[in-house]
Amino acid sequence: MKVVIVGGGAAGMLAGISASDGNNEVTILEKMNTLGKKLRITGKGRCNITNAADIKEFISNIPGNGKFLYSVFQNFTNEDIINLLKKEGLETKVERGNRVFPVTDNAQSVIDALYRILKKQKVKILTNAKVEDIIVKNSEVIGVKYIVDNAEQIMEADKIIIATGGASYKATGSTGDGYEIAKKYGHTINTIKPGLVPLECYEKNLCKELQGLSLKNISIKLKDKEKNKEIYEDFGEMMFTHFGVTGPVIISSSSHLVRYKNIEELFKNKNIELSIDLKPALSKEKLDLRIRRDFEEFKNKKFKNSLDKLLPQKLIEPIINLSKIDGEKKVNEITKEERNYLGEIIKNFKFTISSFRPIEEAIITAGGISVKEIDPKSMESKIVKNLYFAGEIIDVDGYTGGFNLQIAFSTGFVAGRSI
Ligand SMILES: Cc1cc2nc3c(=O)[nH]c(=O)nc-3n(C[C@H](O)[C@H](O)[C@H](O)COP(=O)(O)OP(=O)(O)OC[C@H]3O[C@@H](n4cnc5c(N)ncnc54)[C@H](O)[C@@H]3O)c2cc1C
C-alpha cells in the first residue's frame, strides 16, 4: 500500500514510523527544508515531549475535545513515546509538573531519534515539497498534487495522512494549508483561534515600564467584572512585555479565556481584570507585619527608599504611584490607612486585558477539523475514504505540560497504523 503523509512535524513523523512498520511504501512530503521545525523550538528548545500523568489526568488537561482522544491515548501512550525514544538511545527525565524532557535538554535530539527510525524503516522523505491538493475520486483518495522546484508533481496514494499542523509560528511551516484542503473536500473547520497565547493589557505604558520583569511565585486571578465572577486562578511565574503579560500562568489562563463566552466583547468593554498577588504566601495580616518590620528598619528614610527588601526594583515606582503615598514622605509619617492600602495593592496589582496576542504567537491553535467528522479509533475522515488527519490540524488542544506533543504523537501513530 502506498501511504503519503503530508507534513513532517511531530504527528507526521510518528505516522511515518507506524505506517512503515509493515510492507507499506511510505513517503513524507514536507514543504520546509527539514523535518520538525516546530518541534525544534518546543519547550524553549528543550522539548517537553510528554507528561507522566495517567490517561484520566491527560484528558482533564485537554480542554479542547479531550474525550475524543481517549482511544488514541490508549493505543499510543506517554510510555510508548518514551520507550520508542529510549530504544533509539534517547533517555528522558521527569521534571516539575510531571513534564517529560530528553536528558539531553535538546529538542534536536528528539528529532534526530525519530529521523533515524524513519530512515531505518525506509520511509521516503521529500523536503521542499509543498502539497497543494489531494486527488479524490468517488469519495476516496487516489493521490496528492505537490510542488517541487516550482514544478507540479503528482504522487499516487492509497492512503493519505494530513498532518500539516495549526496556524501559528508560521516560519516553522504551519501556515494552515491543511485546513483549506480539508474544507475543499467537505470537512468542517471550527473557527481557528490562538490556544495558548500571551495577553495584551490596556495599561500599555505601565507594561512597557515593567517590560522584562519576571515574577516568580506569584498568584493570578482573572475576573469577569460584568458578572463579578472569577474565571481563573493560578500560581507560578509570569513576565511583563511591551504589550502586556506572558509566561506560564498567563499562557495557561489564555486557554480558559478563549473558551469564555463573549470574550471579545468583554475585552472591548474592559471587563476582564487580571489581579496579581505579589505576595501570595503572606496573608493580609502577615504582609502588614512584614511592611511594618521594613518600615521600622527604614523609619528615617523616605517612603520611596523603603521598599527595596519587599519588591523587585522595577515594581517599586509603579506601586508607590498606585499607593497614592508621596514617595518623598518619611516612612514614620505614613498612616495606618496608607499602609493598609499599600498592602492591598501588593496583594491585588490590577490590570485590564484588552486582547489575545495574534495567532502567529500562539503555542497552539484552538479550533480546526471538527472531531465529529473523524473516526476516533483510526483518525480516518468520515467523509473521504482513506483520508486521515493527525496532530494540531484537528480541533483538539491541551494545556502546557507536554500534552500537545503527546496529542500529535498519539494521533500520528494511530493514523499511520490503522489501515
Ligand atoms: C514555541 C512553541 C513551543 C512549544 N512547546 C511545546 C512543548 O514543550 N510541549 C508540547 O507538548 N507542545 C509544545 N508546543 C506545541 C507543539 O509544538 C505542537 O502541538 C506540535 O508541534 C503539533 O505537531 P503537528 O505535527 O501537528 O504540527 P507541526 O509540528 O506544526 O508540523 C506540521 C508540519 O507540516 C508541514 N506542512 C504544512 N503545510 C504543508 C504542506 N502544504 N505541504 C507539506 N508540508 C506541510 C509544516 O512545514 C510542518 O513541518 C509548542 C509550540 C510552540 C509554537
Coordinates of C-alpha atoms and ligand atoms in Angstrom, one line a residue:
M1 CA 0.0 0.0 0.0
K2 CA 1.2 3.5 -0.9
V3 CA 0.9 5.8 2.1
V4 CA 1.6 9.5 1.7
I5 CA 2.0 11.7 4.8
V6 CA 1.5 15.5 4.3
G7 CA 3.7 17.3 6.8
G8 CA 6.8 16.1 8.7
G9 CA 6.2 17.5 12.1
A10 CA 5.6 15.6 15.3
A11 CA 2.4 13.9 14.1
G12 CA 3.7 13.3 10.6
M13 CA 6.9 11.6 11.8
L14 CA 5.0 9.3 14.2
A15 CA 2.6 8.5 11.3
G16 CA 5.6 7.6 9.2
I17 CA 7.0 5.4 11.9
S18 CA 3.8 3.4 12.4
A19 CA 2.9 3.2 8.7
S20 CA 6.3 1.8 7.7
D21 CA 6.1 -1.0 10.3
G22 CA 5.0 -3.5 7.6
N23 CA 5.2 -3.7 3.8
N24 CA 3.9 -0.3 3.0
E25 CA 5.6 2.2 0.8
V26 CA 5.6 5.3 2.9
T27 CA 6.5 8.9 1.8
I28 CA 6.6 12.1 3.9
L29 CA 6.1 15.3 1.9
E30 CA 7.4 18.2 3.9
K31 CA 7.3 21.7 2.5
M32 CA 10.2 23.1 4.6
N33 CA 13.9 22.1 4.0
T34 CA 13.9 19.9 7.0
L35 CA 11.5 17.9 9.3
G36 CA 10.3 19.1 12.7
K37 CA 11.0 22.8 12.5
K38 CA 8.4 23.5 15.2
L39 CA 9.5 20.5 17.3
R40 CA 12.9 22.1 17.5
I41 CA 11.6 25.2 19.3
T42 CA 9.4 23.4 21.7
G43 CA 10.0 23.7 25.5
K44 CA 12.3 26.6 24.9
G45 CA 14.5 24.3 22.8
R46 CA 14.4 21.5 25.3
C47 CA 11.2 19.8 24.1
N48 CA 8.7 18.9 26.7
I49 CA 8.0 15.6 25.0
T50 CA 5.0 14.5 27.0
N51 CA 3.6 14.3 30.6
A52 CA 3.9 11.4 33.0
A53 CA 0.2 11.8 34.0
D54 CA -2.2 8.9 33.6
I55 CA -4.9 9.0 30.9
K56 CA -7.6 10.5 33.1
E57 CA -5.4 13.4 34.0
F58 CA -4.3 13.7 30.4
I59 CA -7.9 14.1 29.3
S60 CA -8.6 16.7 32.0
N61 CA -5.6 18.7 30.7
I62 CA -7.1 18.9 27.2
P63 CA -10.0 21.4 27.4
G64 CA -10.4 21.2 23.6
N65 CA -12.2 17.9 22.9
G66 CA -10.1 15.8 25.3
K67 CA -12.6 12.9 25.3
F68 CA -12.2 12.4 21.6
L69 CA -8.6 11.4 22.3
Y70 CA -9.4 8.6 24.8
S71 CA -8.9 5.8 22.3
V72 CA -5.7 7.2 20.7
F73 CA -4.2 7.8 24.1
Q74 CA -4.9 4.2 25.0
N75 CA -3.3 3.0 21.7
F76 CA -0.2 5.1 21.9
T77 CA 0.6 6.3 25.4
N78 CA 3.2 8.6 27.0
E79 CA 5.2 5.4 27.9
D80 CA 5.1 4.4 24.3
I81 CA 6.8 7.6 23.1
I82 CA 9.3 7.4 26.0
N83 CA 10.1 3.8 25.1
L84 CA 10.4 4.5 21.4
L85 CA 13.0 7.2 22.1
K86 CA 14.7 5.0 24.7
K87 CA 15.1 2.2 22.1
E88 CA 16.8 4.7 19.9
G89 CA 19.2 5.6 22.7
L90 CA 17.5 8.8 23.9
E91 CA 16.7 8.7 27.6
T92 CA 14.2 11.0 29.2
K93 CA 13.7 12.6 32.7
V94 CA 10.6 13.9 34.6
E95 CA 10.6 17.4 35.9
R96 CA 8.2 19.6 37.9
G97 CA 4.5 19.1 37.0
N98 CA 5.4 15.6 35.6
R99 CA 6.8 17.2 32.5
V100 CA 9.0 14.8 30.5
F101 CA 12.1 16.1 28.7
P102 CA 15.0 14.4 26.9
V103 CA 18.1 14.1 29.2
T104 CA 20.0 16.0 26.5
D105 CA 17.8 19.0 27.2
N106 CA 17.9 19.4 23.4
A107 CA 14.8 19.2 21.2
Q108 CA 17.0 18.4 18.2
S109 CA 18.0 15.1 19.8
V110 CA 14.3 14.1 19.7
I111 CA 14.0 15.0 16.0
D112 CA 17.3 13.1 15.3
A113 CA 16.0 10.0 17.1
L114 CA 12.7 10.0 15.2
Y115 CA 14.5 10.7 11.9
R116 CA 16.8 7.7 12.5
I117 CA 13.8 5.4 12.9
L118 CA 12.2 6.7 9.7
K119 CA 15.4 6.1 7.8
K120 CA 15.8 2.6 9.3
Q121 CA 12.2 1.8 8.3
K122 CA 12.9 3.1 4.8
V123 CA 10.4 5.9 4.8
K124 CA 11.0 8.2 1.8
I125 CA 11.3 11.8 2.9
L126 CA 10.9 14.6 0.4
T127 CA 11.6 18.0 1.7
N128 CA 10.9 21.3 0.0
A129 CA 7.8 19.5 -1.3
K130 CA 4.6 21.6 -0.7
V131 CA 1.4 19.7 -1.1
E132 CA -1.2 21.9 -2.9
D133 CA -4.1 19.5 -3.1
I134 CA -5.2 15.9 -2.8
I135 CA -6.9 13.9 -5.5
V136 CA -10.2 12.3 -4.6
K137 CA -12.3 10.0 -6.8
N138 CA -15.6 8.6 -5.8
S139 CA -15.1 10.0 -2.3
E140 CA -11.8 8.1 -2.0
V141 CA -8.3 9.4 -2.1
I142 CA -6.1 8.4 -5.0
G143 CA -3.1 10.8 -4.9
V144 CA -1.6 14.2 -4.0
K145 CA -0.5 17.2 -6.0
Y146 CA 2.7 18.8 -4.8
I147 CA 5.2 21.4 -5.9
V148 CA 8.9 20.8 -6.0
D149 CA 11.3 23.3 -7.7
N150 CA 8.3 25.2 -9.0
A151 CA 7.0 22.2 -10.9
E152 CA 3.8 20.4 -10.1
Q153 CA 4.1 16.7 -9.4
I154 CA 1.5 14.0 -8.8
M155 CA 2.1 11.1 -6.4
E156 CA -0.4 8.2 -6.3
A157 CA -1.6 7.2 -2.9
D158 CA -3.8 4.5 -1.4
K159 CA -3.9 6.4 1.9
I160 CA -3.2 10.0 2.8
I161 CA -2.5 11.4 6.2
I162 CA -2.8 15.1 6.6
A163 CA -0.5 16.3 9.4
T164 CA 0.1 19.9 8.4
G165 CA -0.2 21.4 11.9
G166 CA -2.0 24.5 13.1
A167 CA -1.7 28.2 12.1
S168 CA 0.8 29.6 14.5
Y169 CA 4.6 30.3 14.3
K170 CA 4.2 30.3 10.5
A171 CA 8.0 30.4 10.0
T172 CA 8.1 26.8 11.1
G173 CA 5.9 25.8 8.2
S174 CA 2.5 25.5 9.8
T175 CA 0.6 28.0 7.7
G176 CA -2.8 26.3 7.8
D177 CA -2.6 24.7 4.4
G178 CA -4.3 21.5 5.6
Y179 CA -7.5 23.4 6.6
E180 CA -8.0 24.6 3.1
I181 CA -7.5 21.1 1.6
A182 CA -9.9 19.5 4.2
K183 CA -12.5 22.2 3.6
K184 CA -12.4 21.7 -0.1
Y185 CA -13.4 18.1 0.4
G186 CA -16.4 18.8 2.6
H187 CA -14.9 19.0 6.1
T188 CA -16.0 21.5 8.7
I189 CA -13.2 23.7 10.1
N190 CA -14.2 25.0 13.5
T191 CA -13.0 28.6 14.0
I192 CA -9.3 28.9 14.3
K193 CA -8.2 30.8 17.5
P194 CA -5.0 31.2 19.4
G195 CA -4.9 28.5 22.1
L196 CA -2.0 29.2 24.4
V197 CA -1.0 32.8 23.9
P198 CA 0.2 35.9 25.7
L199 CA -2.3 38.6 26.6
E200 CA -2.4 42.3 25.8
C201 CA -3.3 44.9 28.5
Y202 CA -4.9 48.3 28.4
E203 CA -2.2 49.6 30.7
K204 CA 0.4 49.8 27.9
N205 CA 2.6 52.4 29.5
L206 CA 2.9 50.6 32.8
C207 CA 3.6 47.3 31.0
K208 CA 6.3 49.0 28.9
E209 CA 7.8 50.3 32.2
L210 CA 7.9 46.8 33.6
Q211 CA 9.0 45.1 30.4
G212 CA 11.4 42.2 31.0
L213 CA 10.4 41.9 34.7
S214 CA 9.8 38.2 35.5
L215 CA 7.8 37.4 38.7
K216 CA 8.2 34.0 40.3
N217 CA 5.9 32.6 43.0
I218 CA 3.0 34.9 42.4
S219 CA -0.6 34.1 42.0
I220 CA -3.0 35.5 39.5
K221 CA -6.8 35.7 39.2
L222 CA -8.8 36.6 36.2
K223 CA -12.2 38.1 36.8
D224 CA -15.3 38.9 34.6
K225 CA -16.2 42.2 36.1
E226 CA -19.6 42.3 34.4
K227 CA -20.7 39.1 36.2
N228 CA -18.4 39.6 39.2
K229 CA -17.2 36.1 38.5
E230 CA -13.7 34.6 38.9
I231 CA -12.7 32.8 35.7
Y232 CA -9.3 31.5 36.5
E233 CA -6.7 31.3 39.3
D234 CA -3.2 30.0 39.1
F235 CA 0.2 30.2 40.9
G236 CA 3.6 30.3 39.3
E237 CA 5.6 32.5 37.0
M238 CA 4.8 35.4 34.7
M239 CA 6.5 38.2 32.8
F240 CA 5.8 41.7 31.6
T241 CA 6.3 42.7 27.9
H242 CA 5.8 45.9 25.9
F243 CA 2.3 44.8 25.1
G244 CA 1.1 43.2 28.3
V245 CA 1.8 39.9 30.0
T246 CA 3.2 36.5 29.2
G247 CA 4.8 33.5 30.9
P248 CA 3.4 30.1 32.1
V249 CA 0.5 31.2 34.2
I250 CA -0.7 33.8 31.7
I251 CA -0.4 31.4 28.7
S252 CA -2.3 28.7 30.6
S253 CA -5.0 31.3 31.5
S254 CA -5.5 32.2 27.9
S255 CA -6.7 28.7 27.2
H256 CA -9.6 29.3 29.6
L257 CA -10.3 32.8 28.2
V258 CA -10.5 31.6 24.6
R259 CA -13.5 29.4 25.7
Y260 CA -15.2 32.0 27.7
K261 CA -18.5 33.3 26.3
N262 CA -18.4 36.7 24.5
I263 CA -14.8 37.1 25.4
E264 CA -14.0 39.6 22.6
E265 CA -16.9 41.8 23.8
L266 CA -15.7 41.6 27.4
F267 CA -12.2 42.6 26.3
K268 CA -13.7 45.6 24.4
N269 CA -15.7 46.7 27.4
K270 CA -12.7 46.5 29.7
N271 CA -14.4 43.8 31.8
I272 CA -11.6 41.2 32.1
E273 CA -9.5 42.0 35.1
L274 CA -6.1 40.5 35.9
S275 CA -5.2 40.7 39.5
I276 CA -1.7 39.7 40.6
D277 CA -0.9 38.8 44.2
L278 CA 2.7 39.7 44.6
K279 CA 2.9 38.0 48.0
P280 CA 0.6 35.0 47.9
A281 CA 2.4 33.3 50.7
L282 CA 1.5 36.1 53.2
S283 CA -2.0 36.8 54.4
K284 CA -3.0 40.4 54.6
E285 CA -2.1 40.5 58.3
K286 CA 1.2 38.8 57.8
L287 CA 2.0 41.2 54.9
D288 CA 1.2 44.1 57.2
L289 CA 3.6 42.8 59.8
R290 CA 6.2 42.4 57.2
I291 CA 5.7 46.0 55.9
R292 CA 5.8 47.3 59.5
R293 CA 9.1 45.5 60.1
D294 CA 10.6 47.1 56.9
F295 CA 9.2 50.5 57.9
E296 CA 10.8 50.1 61.3
E297 CA 14.2 49.4 59.8
F298 CA 13.9 52.3 57.3
K299 CA 12.0 54.7 59.6
N300 CA 14.2 57.7 58.9
K301 CA 14.2 57.1 55.2
K302 CA 11.8 58.4 52.5
F303 CA 9.0 56.1 51.5
K304 CA 10.4 55.7 48.0
N305 CA 13.6 54.2 49.6
S306 CA 11.8 51.8 52.0
L307 CA 10.5 49.0 49.7
D308 CA 13.8 47.5 48.4
K309 CA 13.5 44.4 50.5
L310 CA 9.9 43.8 49.7
L311 CA 9.6 44.3 46.0
P312 CA 11.7 43.9 42.8
Q313 CA 13.3 47.3 41.9
K314 CA 11.2 47.7 38.7
L315 CA 8.0 47.4 40.7
I316 CA 8.8 50.0 43.4
E317 CA 7.9 53.1 41.4
P318 CA 4.6 51.9 39.9
I319 CA 3.5 50.5 43.3
I320 CA 4.4 53.8 45.0
N321 CA 2.3 55.7 42.4
L322 CA -0.7 53.4 42.9
S323 CA -0.4 53.7 46.7
K324 CA -1.1 57.4 46.5
I325 CA 1.5 57.9 49.2
D326 CA 4.0 60.7 48.4
G327 CA 7.4 59.0 47.7
E328 CA 9.2 61.8 49.5
K329 CA 7.2 61.3 52.7
K330 CA 9.2 60.0 55.7
V331 CA 8.4 56.4 56.5
N332 CA 7.5 57.2 60.1
E333 CA 4.9 59.7 58.9
I334 CA 2.9 57.1 57.0
T335 CA -0.6 56.4 58.5
K336 CA -2.1 53.0 59.2
E337 CA -4.7 53.6 56.4
E338 CA -2.0 54.4 53.9
R339 CA -0.1 51.3 54.9
N340 CA -3.2 49.1 54.7
Y341 CA -3.9 50.5 51.2
L342 CA -0.3 49.7 50.2
G343 CA -0.8 46.1 51.4
E344 CA -4.0 45.9 49.3
I345 CA -2.2 47.0 46.2
I346 CA 0.6 44.5 46.7
K347 CA -1.9 41.7 47.0
N348 CA -4.1 43.0 44.2
F349 CA -1.9 44.5 41.5
K350 CA -4.6 45.1 38.8
F351 CA -4.5 45.1 35.0
T352 CA -7.2 45.0 32.4
I353 CA -6.9 42.6 29.5
S354 CA -7.5 44.1 26.1
S355 CA -6.9 41.1 23.7
F356 CA -5.1 37.9 22.9
R357 CA -1.8 38.3 21.0
P358 CA -2.2 37.3 17.3
I359 CA -2.4 33.6 16.4
E360 CA 1.1 33.8 15.0
E361 CA 2.4 33.9 18.6
A362 CA 0.2 31.1 19.9
I363 CA 1.8 27.9 21.2
I364 CA -1.2 26.0 19.9
T365 CA -4.1 26.6 17.6
A366 CA -7.5 26.0 19.1
G367 CA -10.2 25.0 16.5
G368 CA -9.5 23.0 13.4
I369 CA -11.1 20.0 11.7
S370 CA -14.3 19.0 13.5
V371 CA -13.8 15.8 15.6
K372 CA -17.3 14.8 14.6
E373 CA -16.0 14.1 11.1
I374 CA -13.1 11.9 12.2
D375 CA -13.3 8.3 13.5
P376 CA -11.7 8.5 17.0
K377 CA -10.4 4.9 16.7
S378 CA -8.5 5.4 13.4
M379 CA -8.3 9.1 12.7
E380 CA -9.9 8.4 9.3
S381 CA -12.2 11.0 7.8
K382 CA -15.8 10.1 7.9
I383 CA -16.3 12.0 4.6
V384 CA -13.4 10.9 2.4
K385 CA -12.3 7.2 2.4
N386 CA -8.6 6.6 3.2
L387 CA -8.0 10.2 4.2
Y388 CA -6.7 10.6 7.7
F389 CA -5.9 13.5 10.0
A390 CA -3.3 13.8 12.7
G391 CA -1.9 16.4 15.1
E392 CA -2.8 20.0 15.6
I393 CA -4.9 20.3 12.5
I394 CA -7.7 18.5 14.4
D395 CA -9.9 20.6 16.7
V396 CA -8.1 19.4 19.9
D397 CA -5.8 21.4 22.2
G398 CA -4.3 21.0 25.6
Y399 CA -2.7 23.0 28.3
T400 CA 1.1 23.4 28.6
G401 CA 3.0 20.4 30.1
G402 CA 3.7 18.1 27.2
F403 CA 0.0 17.4 26.4
N404 CA 0.1 18.9 22.9
L405 CA 3.0 16.9 21.7
Q406 CA 1.5 13.7 23.0
I407 CA -1.7 14.6 21.1
A408 CA 0.5 14.9 17.9
F409 CA 2.4 11.7 18.7
S410 CA -0.7 9.6 19.5
T411 CA -2.9 10.8 16.7
G412 CA 0.0 10.5 14.3
F413 CA 0.9 6.9 15.4
V414 CA -2.8 5.7 15.2
A415 CA -3.4 7.4 11.8
G416 CA -0.3 5.7 10.4
R417 CA -1.1 2.3 11.8
S418 CA -4.8 1.8 11.2
I419 CA -5.1 0.6 7.6
Ligands
LIG1 C1 7.1 28.0 20.8 C2 6.4 26.7 21.0 C3 6.7 25.8 22.0 C4 6.0 24.6 22.2 N1 6.4 23.8 23.2 C5 5.8 22.6 23.4 C6 6.2 21.7 24.4 O1 7.3 21.9 25.0 N2 5.5 20.6 24.6 C7 4.3 20.3 23.9 O2 3.7 19.3 24.2 N3 3.9 21.1 22.9 C8 4.6 22.3 22.6 N4 4.2 23.1 21.6 C9 3.1 22.6 20.7 C10 3.6 21.6 19.7 O3 4.8 22.1 19.0 C11 2.6 21.3 18.7 O4 1.5 20.8 19.3 C12 3.1 20.2 17.7 O5 4.2 20.6 17.0 C13 2.0 19.8 16.7 O6 2.5 18.9 15.8 P1 2.0 18.7 14.3 O7 2.8 17.6 13.7 O8 0.5 18.5 14.3 O9 2.3 20.1 13.6 P2 3.7 20.7 13.3 O10 4.7 20.3 14.3 O11 3.4 22.2 13.1 O12 4.1 20.1 11.9 C14 3.4 20.4 10.7 C15 4.3 20.2 9.5 O13 3.6 20.2 8.3 C16 4.3 20.9 7.3 N5 3.4 21.4 6.3 C17 2.4 22.4 6.4 N6 1.8 22.5 5.3 C18 2.3 21.7 4.4 C19 2.1 21.4 3.0 N7 1.2 22.1 2.3 N8 2.9 20.5 2.4 C20 3.8 19.8 3.1 N9 4.1 20.1 4.4 C21 3.4 21.0 5.0 C22 5.0 22.0 8.1 O14 6.1 22.6 7.4 C23 5.4 21.3 9.4 O15 6.6 20.7 9.4 C24 4.9 24.3 21.3 C25 4.6 25.1 20.3 C26 5.3 26.3 20.1 C27 4.9 27.2 18.9

